[in-house]
C-alpha cells in the first residue's frame, strides 16, 4: 500500500487535458513533487515547490493542491507525454514516499 | 554537471547481501543540506524509497526495510554505498540513487542515476 494514492491509469486524446491526482494526509502538510518516467529511463523531476517547473519542463505541465489532494495537469497532451507519473512527498520522520504511479495513455 | 551512477552485481542469490555503490560528480556531499537517496523499482511496479544519507551523516531508512538496510558515504571519493541483507527474489528491481538538493525545506530528487537492475535468483 502507498501513503500517497494515485489512479493506476488515465487516458486522453492528443490535445486534451490530462489530470492526475495524488491523495494522502501528507499532501495537506506539504505539497508533493511530481516526476515523469518513460520506459527504461530514470524518473525526471517535473514540478517542485508548489507549482515550480523544473528546468526544461514545458509550461503545459502544472500542478495544484486542495486539502489532501494534489493534481498534476497536462494541458494540450502530446504523444510524447505518454509515460508513468509519480507524486512524492516527505514526512516528518525524515523518510520519503512515492505514490503508486499513474500510467498516462495518449489515445 | 551533476551525474550519478550506480554499480554492483546484476545477480545475487537468495539470502546473500547486496552491496550497491553510487558514484557521483558535480556536487559534494559535504555541502550543507545535500542528501543522496536510494530508490528501487521492481519490474512493472512503482518506485519505492529505501534510504537516505545526509551531508551531516544523518541516515534514514524505509520502515518496512529498516532491519535489512545500511547506508554509508565516503565523501573523499564521492560515493554512497547501500547494503541490503538477506536478499529475496521479491527484491528483484532496478535500484536508483538520486540526489536531493540543498534547498531548505524542499525534498525533491533533482538528479537520478540511470539505475541498475538487480535480479535475485538461485
PDB file of C-alpha atoms in Angstrom:
ATOM      1  CA  UNK A   1       0.000   0.000   0.000  1.00  0.00           C
ATOM      2  CA  UNK A   2       1.097   3.587  -0.508  1.00  0.00           C
ATOM      3  CA  UNK A   3       0.689   6.618   1.714  1.00  0.00           C
ATOM      4  CA  UNK A   4       0.068   8.600  -1.479  1.00  0.00           C
ATOM      5  CA  UNK A   5      -2.759   7.324  -3.677  1.00  0.00           C
ATOM      6  CA  UNK A   6      -2.792   7.797  -7.428  1.00  0.00           C
ATOM      7  CA  UNK A   7      -5.162   6.394 -10.052  1.00  0.00           C
ATOM      8  CA  UNK A   8      -3.490   3.489 -11.850  1.00  0.00           C
ATOM      9  CA  UNK A   9      -4.255   4.874 -15.280  1.00  0.00           C
ATOM     10  CA  UNK A  10      -5.508   7.913 -17.148  1.00  0.00           C
ATOM     11  CA  UNK A  11      -6.253   8.059 -20.859  1.00  0.00           C
ATOM     12  CA  UNK A  12      -6.689  11.136 -23.015  1.00  0.00           C
ATOM     13  CA  UNK A  13      -6.650  12.025 -26.686  1.00  0.00           C
ATOM     14  CA  UNK A  14      -3.965  14.295 -28.102  1.00  0.00           C
ATOM     15  CA  UNK A  15      -4.673  17.948 -27.446  1.00  0.00           C
ATOM     16  CA  UNK A  16      -6.916  17.218 -24.481  1.00  0.00           C
ATOM     17  CA  UNK A  17      -6.169  17.929 -20.836  1.00  0.00           C
ATOM     18  CA  UNK A  18      -4.987  15.154 -18.541  1.00  0.00           C
ATOM     19  CA  UNK A  19      -5.406  15.366 -14.790  1.00  0.00           C
ATOM     20  CA  UNK A  20      -3.590  13.014 -12.436  1.00  0.00           C
ATOM     21  CA  UNK A  21      -4.405  13.131  -8.747  1.00  0.00           C
ATOM     22  CA  UNK A  22      -2.328  12.338  -5.678  1.00  0.00           C
ATOM     23  CA  UNK A  23      -4.131  11.925  -2.348  1.00  0.00           C
ATOM     24  CA  UNK A  24      -2.859  11.489   1.167  1.00  0.00           C
ATOM     25  CA  UNK A  25      -2.516  13.105   4.547  1.00  0.00           C
ATOM     26  CA  UNK A  26       0.987  14.355   3.753  1.00  0.00           C
ATOM     27  CA  UNK A  27      -0.400  16.371   0.816  1.00  0.00           C
ATOM     28  CA  UNK A  28      -2.195  18.649   3.258  1.00  0.00           C
ATOM     29  CA  UNK A  29       1.077  19.310   5.103  1.00  0.00           C
ATOM     30  CA  UNK A  30       3.487  19.584   2.235  1.00  0.00           C
ATOM     31  CA  UNK A  31       2.951  19.987  -1.459  1.00  0.00           C
ATOM     32  CA  UNK A  32       4.047  16.853  -3.338  1.00  0.00           C
ATOM     33  CA  UNK A  33       6.635  16.750  -6.070  1.00  0.00           C
ATOM     34  CA  UNK A  34       5.895  15.257  -9.485  1.00  0.00           C
ATOM     35  CA  UNK A  35       8.002  13.050 -11.745  1.00  0.00           C
ATOM     36  CA  UNK A  36       7.655  11.623 -15.247  1.00  0.00           C
ATOM     37  CA  UNK A  37       9.139   8.246 -16.103  1.00  0.00           C
ATOM     38  CA  UNK A  38       9.338   6.780 -19.568  1.00  0.00           C
ATOM     39  CA  UNK A  39      10.036   3.080 -20.159  1.00  0.00           C
ATOM     40  CA  UNK A  40      13.591   2.085 -19.425  1.00  0.00           C
ATOM     41  CA  UNK A  41      14.510   5.521 -18.095  1.00  0.00           C
ATOM     42  CA  UNK A  42      15.028   7.105 -14.715  1.00  0.00           C
ATOM     43  CA  UNK A  43      12.316   9.414 -13.426  1.00  0.00           C
ATOM     44  CA  UNK A  44      12.566  13.088 -14.329  1.00  0.00           C
ATOM     45  CA  UNK A  45      11.516  15.857 -11.964  1.00  0.00           C
ATOM     46  CA  UNK A  46       8.604  17.863 -13.353  1.00  0.00           C
ATOM     47  CA  UNK A  47       7.372  20.150 -10.581  1.00  0.00           C
ATOM     48  CA  UNK A  48       8.523  21.247  -7.144  1.00  0.00           C
ATOM     49  CA  UNK A  49       7.810  23.968  -4.590  1.00  0.00           C
ATOM     50  CA  UNK A  50       4.097  24.022  -5.269  1.00  0.00           C
ATOM     51  CA  UNK A  51       3.979  24.879  -8.951  1.00  0.00           C
ATOM     52  CA  UNK A  52       7.563  25.477  -9.967  1.00  0.00           C
ATOM     53  CA  UNK A  53       8.560  23.599 -13.093  1.00  0.00           C
ATOM     54  CA  UNK A  54      11.967  22.000 -13.204  1.00  0.00           C
ATOM     55  CA  UNK A  55      14.438  23.144 -15.801  1.00  0.00           C
ATOM     56  CA  UNK A  56      13.344  22.377 -19.352  1.00  0.00           C
ATOM     57  CA  UNK A  57       9.823  21.288 -18.447  1.00  0.00           C
ATOM     58  CA  UNK A  58       7.197  22.726 -20.813  1.00  0.00           C
ATOM     59  CA  UNK A  59       4.578  25.054 -19.403  1.00  0.00           C
ATOM     60  CA  UNK A  60       1.790  22.653 -20.345  1.00  0.00           C
ATOM     61  CA  UNK A  61       2.684  20.875 -17.090  1.00  0.00           C
ATOM     62  CA  UNK A  62       1.189  22.455 -13.992  1.00  0.00           C
ATOM     63  CA  UNK A  63       0.047  21.435 -10.538  1.00  0.00           C
ATOM     64  CA  UNK A  64      -2.390  22.449  -7.857  1.00  0.00           C
ATOM     65  CA  UNK A  65      -3.451  21.283  -4.442  1.00  0.00           C
ATOM     66  CA  UNK A  66      -6.506  21.396  -2.236  1.00  0.00           C
ATOM     67  CA  UNK A  67      -6.639  19.769   1.163  1.00  0.00           C
ATOM     68  CA  UNK A  68      -5.336  16.225   0.951  1.00  0.00           C
ATOM     69  CA  UNK A  69      -5.438  16.031  -2.838  1.00  0.00           C
ATOM     70  CA  UNK A  70      -2.934  17.367  -5.351  1.00  0.00           C
ATOM     71  CA  UNK A  71      -3.419  17.377  -9.111  1.00  0.00           C
ATOM     72  CA  UNK A  72      -0.937  17.285 -11.949  1.00  0.00           C
ATOM     73  CA  UNK A  73      -2.443  18.858 -15.042  1.00  0.00           C
ATOM     74  CA  UNK A  74      -1.075  18.361 -18.528  1.00  0.00           C
ATOM     75  CA  UNK A  75      -2.685  20.755 -20.976  1.00  0.00           C
ATOM     76  CA  UNK A  76      -2.685  20.033 -24.681  1.00  0.00           C
ATOM     77  CA  UNK A  77      -1.371  16.496 -24.208  1.00  0.00           C
ATOM     78  CA  UNK A  78       1.119  15.327 -26.798  1.00  0.00           C
ATOM     79  CA  UNK A  79       2.072  11.805 -27.777  1.00  0.00           C
ATOM     80  CA  UNK A  80       5.452  12.274 -26.099  1.00  0.00           C
ATOM     81  CA  UNK A  81       3.699  12.773 -22.760  1.00  0.00           C
ATOM     82  CA  UNK A  82       2.748   9.101 -22.629  1.00  0.00           C
ATOM     83  CA  UNK A  83       4.580   7.887 -19.545  1.00  0.00           C
ATOM     84  CA  UNK A  84       4.221   6.947 -15.903  1.00  0.00           C
ATOM     85  CA  UNK A  85       3.775   9.805 -13.466  1.00  0.00           C
ATOM     86  CA  UNK A  86       4.627   9.715  -9.772  1.00  0.00           C
ATOM     87  CA  UNK A  87       3.998  12.051  -6.895  1.00  0.00           C
ATOM     88  CA  UNK A  88       6.422  12.109  -3.969  1.00  0.00           C
ATOM     89  CA  UNK A  89       6.418  13.642  -0.545  1.00  0.00           C
ATOM     90  CA  UNK A  90       8.374  13.750   2.686  1.00  0.00           C
ATOM     91  CA  UNK A  91       7.113  13.002   6.159  1.00  0.00           C
ATOM     92  CA  UNK A  92       8.149  14.427   9.478  1.00  0.00           C
ATOM     93  CA  UNK A  93      10.274  11.396  10.324  1.00  0.00           C
ATOM     94  CA  UNK A  94      12.679  12.257   7.540  1.00  0.00           C
ATOM     95  CA  UNK A  95      11.626   9.481   5.194  1.00  0.00           C
ATOM     96  CA  UNK A  96      10.348   9.884   1.676  1.00  0.00           C
ATOM     97  CA  UNK A  97       7.337   8.310  -0.015  1.00  0.00           C
ATOM     98  CA  UNK A  98       6.164   7.838  -3.584  1.00  0.00           C
ATOM     99  CA  UNK A  99       2.662   7.355  -4.863  1.00  0.00           C
ATOM    100  CA  UNK A 100       1.759   4.177  -6.682  1.00  0.00           C
ATOM    101  CA  UNK A 101       2.180   5.829 -10.060  1.00  0.00           C
ATOM    102  CA  UNK A 102      -0.237   6.630 -12.872  1.00  0.00           C
ATOM    103  CA  UNK A 103       0.162   5.383 -16.412  1.00  0.00           C
ATOM    104  CA  UNK A 104      -0.860   8.081 -18.874  1.00  0.00           C
ATOM    105  CA  UNK A 105      -2.007   6.714 -22.201  1.00  0.00           C
ATOM    106  CA  UNK A 106      -2.362   9.060 -25.161  1.00  0.00           C
ATOM    107  CA  UNK A 107      -5.037   7.565 -27.362  1.00  0.00           C
TER     108      UNK A 107
ATOM    109  CA  UNK B   1      27.282  18.934 -14.416  1.00  0.00           C
ATOM    110  CA  UNK B   2      25.711  16.619 -11.848  1.00  0.00           C
ATOM    111  CA  UNK B   3      25.856  12.901 -12.573  1.00  0.00           C
ATOM    112  CA  UNK B   4      25.189   9.779 -10.531  1.00  0.00           C
ATOM    113  CA  UNK B   5      25.972   6.209 -11.497  1.00  0.00           C
ATOM    114  CA  UNK B   6      25.005   3.002  -9.767  1.00  0.00           C
ATOM    115  CA  UNK B   7      27.231  -0.052  -9.761  1.00  0.00           C
ATOM    116  CA  UNK B   8      27.042  -3.504  -8.274  1.00  0.00           C
ATOM    117  CA  UNK B   9      26.140  -7.073  -9.112  1.00  0.00           C
ATOM    118  CA  UNK B  10      23.443  -7.835 -11.654  1.00  0.00           C
ATOM    119  CA  UNK B  11      22.610 -11.126  -9.960  1.00  0.00           C
ATOM    120  CA  UNK B  12      22.608 -12.216  -6.340  1.00  0.00           C
ATOM    121  CA  UNK B  13      21.428 -15.408  -4.712  1.00  0.00           C
ATOM    122  CA  UNK B  14      18.679 -15.582  -2.110  1.00  0.00           C
ATOM    123  CA  UNK B  15      19.909 -14.898   1.442  1.00  0.00           C
ATOM    124  CA  UNK B  16      23.003 -13.089   0.142  1.00  0.00           C
ATOM    125  CA  UNK B  17      23.867  -9.488   0.936  1.00  0.00           C
ATOM    126  CA  UNK B  18      23.643  -6.911  -1.833  1.00  0.00           C
ATOM    127  CA  UNK B  19      26.152  -4.062  -1.957  1.00  0.00           C
ATOM    128  CA  UNK B  20      25.460  -1.190  -4.330  1.00  0.00           C
ATOM    129  CA  UNK B  21      27.642   1.841  -4.920  1.00  0.00           C
ATOM    130  CA  UNK B  22      26.517   5.233  -6.125  1.00  0.00           C
ATOM    131  CA  UNK B  23      29.372   7.269  -7.594  1.00  0.00           C
ATOM    132  CA  UNK B  24      28.525  10.884  -8.171  1.00  0.00           C
ATOM    133  CA  UNK B  25      30.106  14.034  -9.532  1.00  0.00           C
ATOM    134  CA  UNK B  26      29.233  17.686  -9.867  1.00  0.00           C
ATOM    135  CA  UNK B  27      28.394  18.204  -6.205  1.00  0.00           C
ATOM    136  CA  UNK B  28      29.789  17.467  -2.780  1.00  0.00           C
ATOM    137  CA  UNK B  29      28.012  15.510  -0.092  1.00  0.00           C
ATOM    138  CA  UNK B  30      29.907  17.704   2.356  1.00  0.00           C
ATOM    139  CA  UNK B  31      27.777  20.671   1.303  1.00  0.00           C
ATOM    140  CA  UNK B  32      25.245  21.741   3.906  1.00  0.00           C
ATOM    141  CA  UNK B  33      21.796  20.384   3.030  1.00  0.00           C
ATOM    142  CA  UNK B  34      22.907  17.886   0.397  1.00  0.00           C
ATOM    143  CA  UNK B  35      21.387  14.392   0.512  1.00  0.00           C
ATOM    144  CA  UNK B  36      21.531  11.168  -1.507  1.00  0.00           C
ATOM    145  CA  UNK B  37      18.808   8.535  -1.504  1.00  0.00           C
ATOM    146  CA  UNK B  38      18.381   5.025  -2.851  1.00  0.00           C
ATOM    147  CA  UNK B  39      15.119   4.180  -4.566  1.00  0.00           C
ATOM    148  CA  UNK B  40      14.089   0.923  -6.206  1.00  0.00           C
ATOM    149  CA  UNK B  41      11.527  -0.198  -8.751  1.00  0.00           C
ATOM    150  CA  UNK B  42      10.515  -3.827  -9.260  1.00  0.00           C
ATOM    151  CA  UNK B  43       9.761  -4.666 -12.885  1.00  0.00           C
ATOM    152  CA  UNK B  44       6.443  -3.113 -13.891  1.00  0.00           C
ATOM    153  CA  UNK B  45       5.853  -1.687 -10.437  1.00  0.00           C
ATOM    154  CA  UNK B  46       6.088   1.618  -8.640  1.00  0.00           C
ATOM    155  CA  UNK B  47       9.036   3.477  -7.200  1.00  0.00           C
ATOM    156  CA  UNK B  48       9.912   2.675  -3.589  1.00  0.00           C
ATOM    157  CA  UNK B  49      12.143   4.879  -1.466  1.00  0.00           C
ATOM    158  CA  UNK B  50      14.691   2.885   0.524  1.00  0.00           C
ATOM    159  CA  UNK B  51      17.208   5.018   2.383  1.00  0.00           C
ATOM    160  CA  UNK B  52      18.875   8.401   2.591  1.00  0.00           C
ATOM    161  CA  UNK B  53      22.144   9.811   3.865  1.00  0.00           C
ATOM    162  CA  UNK B  54      22.687  13.485   4.542  1.00  0.00           C
ATOM    163  CA  UNK B  55      25.694  15.809   4.417  1.00  0.00           C
ATOM    164  CA  UNK B  56      25.956  15.579   8.224  1.00  0.00           C
ATOM    165  CA  UNK B  57      25.895  11.741   8.127  1.00  0.00           C
ATOM    166  CA  UNK B  58      22.299  11.517   9.334  1.00  0.00           C
ATOM    167  CA  UNK B  59      20.713   8.336   7.977  1.00  0.00           C
ATOM    168  CA  UNK B  60      17.087   7.448   7.342  1.00  0.00           C
ATOM    169  CA  UNK B  61      15.519   4.163   6.279  1.00  0.00           C
ATOM    170  CA  UNK B  62      12.248   2.830   4.962  1.00  0.00           C
ATOM    171  CA  UNK B  63      10.350   1.489   7.966  1.00  0.00           C
ATOM    172  CA  UNK B  64       9.472  -1.713   6.145  1.00  0.00           C
ATOM    173  CA  UNK B  65      13.110  -2.482   5.251  1.00  0.00           C
ATOM    174  CA  UNK B  66      14.945  -0.793   8.094  1.00  0.00           C
ATOM    175  CA  UNK B  67      16.332  -4.006   9.590  1.00  0.00           C
ATOM    176  CA  UNK B  68      17.924  -5.047   6.294  1.00  0.00           C
ATOM    177  CA  UNK B  69      19.412  -1.773   5.062  1.00  0.00           C
ATOM    178  CA  UNK B  70      22.582   0.145   5.765  1.00  0.00           C
ATOM    179  CA  UNK B  71      23.742   3.307   4.028  1.00  0.00           C
ATOM    180  CA  UNK B  72      27.124   4.994   4.230  1.00  0.00           C
ATOM    181  CA  UNK B  73      29.160   7.600   2.407  1.00  0.00           C
ATOM    182  CA  UNK B  74      32.760   8.320   1.523  1.00  0.00           C
ATOM    183  CA  UNK B  75      32.904  11.954   0.570  1.00  0.00           C
ATOM    184  CA  UNK B  76      36.599  11.741  -0.330  1.00  0.00           C
ATOM    185  CA  UNK B  77      35.710   9.616  -3.362  1.00  0.00           C
ATOM    186  CA  UNK B  78      32.148  10.854  -3.871  1.00  0.00           C
ATOM    187  CA  UNK B  79      30.428   7.565  -3.180  1.00  0.00           C
ATOM    188  CA  UNK B  80      27.381   6.373  -1.297  1.00  0.00           C
ATOM    189  CA  UNK B  81      27.035   2.677  -0.527  1.00  0.00           C
ATOM    190  CA  UNK B  82      23.836   0.773   0.195  1.00  0.00           C
ATOM    191  CA  UNK B  83      23.839  -2.731   1.617  1.00  0.00           C
ATOM    192  CA  UNK B  84      20.754  -4.893   1.825  1.00  0.00           C
ATOM    193  CA  UNK B  85      20.920  -8.172   3.700  1.00  0.00           C
ATOM    194  CA  UNK B  86      19.009 -11.410   3.253  1.00  0.00           C
ATOM    195  CA  UNK B  87      18.064 -10.812  -0.364  1.00  0.00           C
ATOM    196  CA  UNK B  88      14.877 -12.408  -1.643  1.00  0.00           C
ATOM    197  CA  UNK B  89      13.505 -12.844  -5.185  1.00  0.00           C
ATOM    198  CA  UNK B  90      10.975 -10.121  -4.323  1.00  0.00           C
ATOM    199  CA  UNK B  91      13.919  -7.714  -4.074  1.00  0.00           C
ATOM    200  CA  UNK B  92      14.485  -8.044  -7.811  1.00  0.00           C
ATOM    201  CA  UNK B  93      14.327  -4.476  -9.026  1.00  0.00           C
ATOM    202  CA  UNK B  94      16.080  -1.594 -10.681  1.00  0.00           C
ATOM    203  CA  UNK B  95      17.903   0.324  -7.989  1.00  0.00           C
ATOM    204  CA  UNK B  96      18.409   4.057  -8.436  1.00  0.00           C
ATOM    205  CA  UNK B  97      20.424   6.561  -6.495  1.00  0.00           C
ATOM    206  CA  UNK B  98      19.250  10.150  -6.590  1.00  0.00           C
ATOM    207  CA  UNK B  99      20.387  13.496  -5.279  1.00  0.00           C
ATOM    208  CA  UNK B 100      18.171  15.574  -3.097  1.00  0.00           C
ATOM    209  CA  UNK B 101      19.125  19.195  -3.500  1.00  0.00           C
ATOM    210  CA  UNK B 102      20.246  21.524  -0.727  1.00  0.00           C
ATOM    211  CA  UNK B 103      17.289  23.906  -0.849  1.00  0.00           C
ATOM    212  CA  UNK B 104      15.993  24.235   2.725  1.00  0.00           C
ATOM    213  CA  UNK B 105      12.513  22.847   3.194  1.00  0.00           C
ATOM    214  CA  UNK B 106      12.351  21.163  -0.215  1.00  0.00           C
ATOM    215  CA  UNK B 107      12.760  17.416  -0.522  1.00  0.00           C
ATOM    216  CA  UNK B 108      12.719  16.508  -4.194  1.00  0.00           C
ATOM    217  CA  UNK B 109      15.109  14.418  -6.268  1.00  0.00           C
ATOM    218  CA  UNK B 110      16.601  16.636  -8.934  1.00  0.00           C
ATOM    219  CA  UNK B 111      19.201  14.253 -10.362  1.00  0.00           C
ATOM    220  CA  UNK B 112      18.979  10.489 -10.785  1.00  0.00           C
ATOM    221  CA  UNK B 113      21.348   7.761 -11.850  1.00  0.00           C
ATOM    222  CA  UNK B 114      20.375   5.540 -14.765  1.00  0.00           C
ATOM    223  CA  UNK B 115      19.613   2.662 -12.407  1.00  0.00           C
ATOM    224  CA  UNK B 116      20.975  -0.837 -12.072  1.00  0.00           C
ATOM    225  CA  UNK B 117      18.865  -3.953 -12.488  1.00  0.00           C
ATOM    226  CA  UNK B 118      19.498  -6.488  -9.767  1.00  0.00           C
ATOM    227  CA  UNK B 119      17.970  -9.936 -10.047  1.00  0.00           C
ATOM    228  CA  UNK B 120      17.688 -12.280  -7.091  1.00  0.00           C
ATOM    229  CA  UNK B 121      17.715 -15.895  -8.138  1.00  0.00           C
ATOM    230  CA  UNK B 122      19.381 -19.141  -7.238  1.00  0.00           C
TER     231      UNK B 122
END
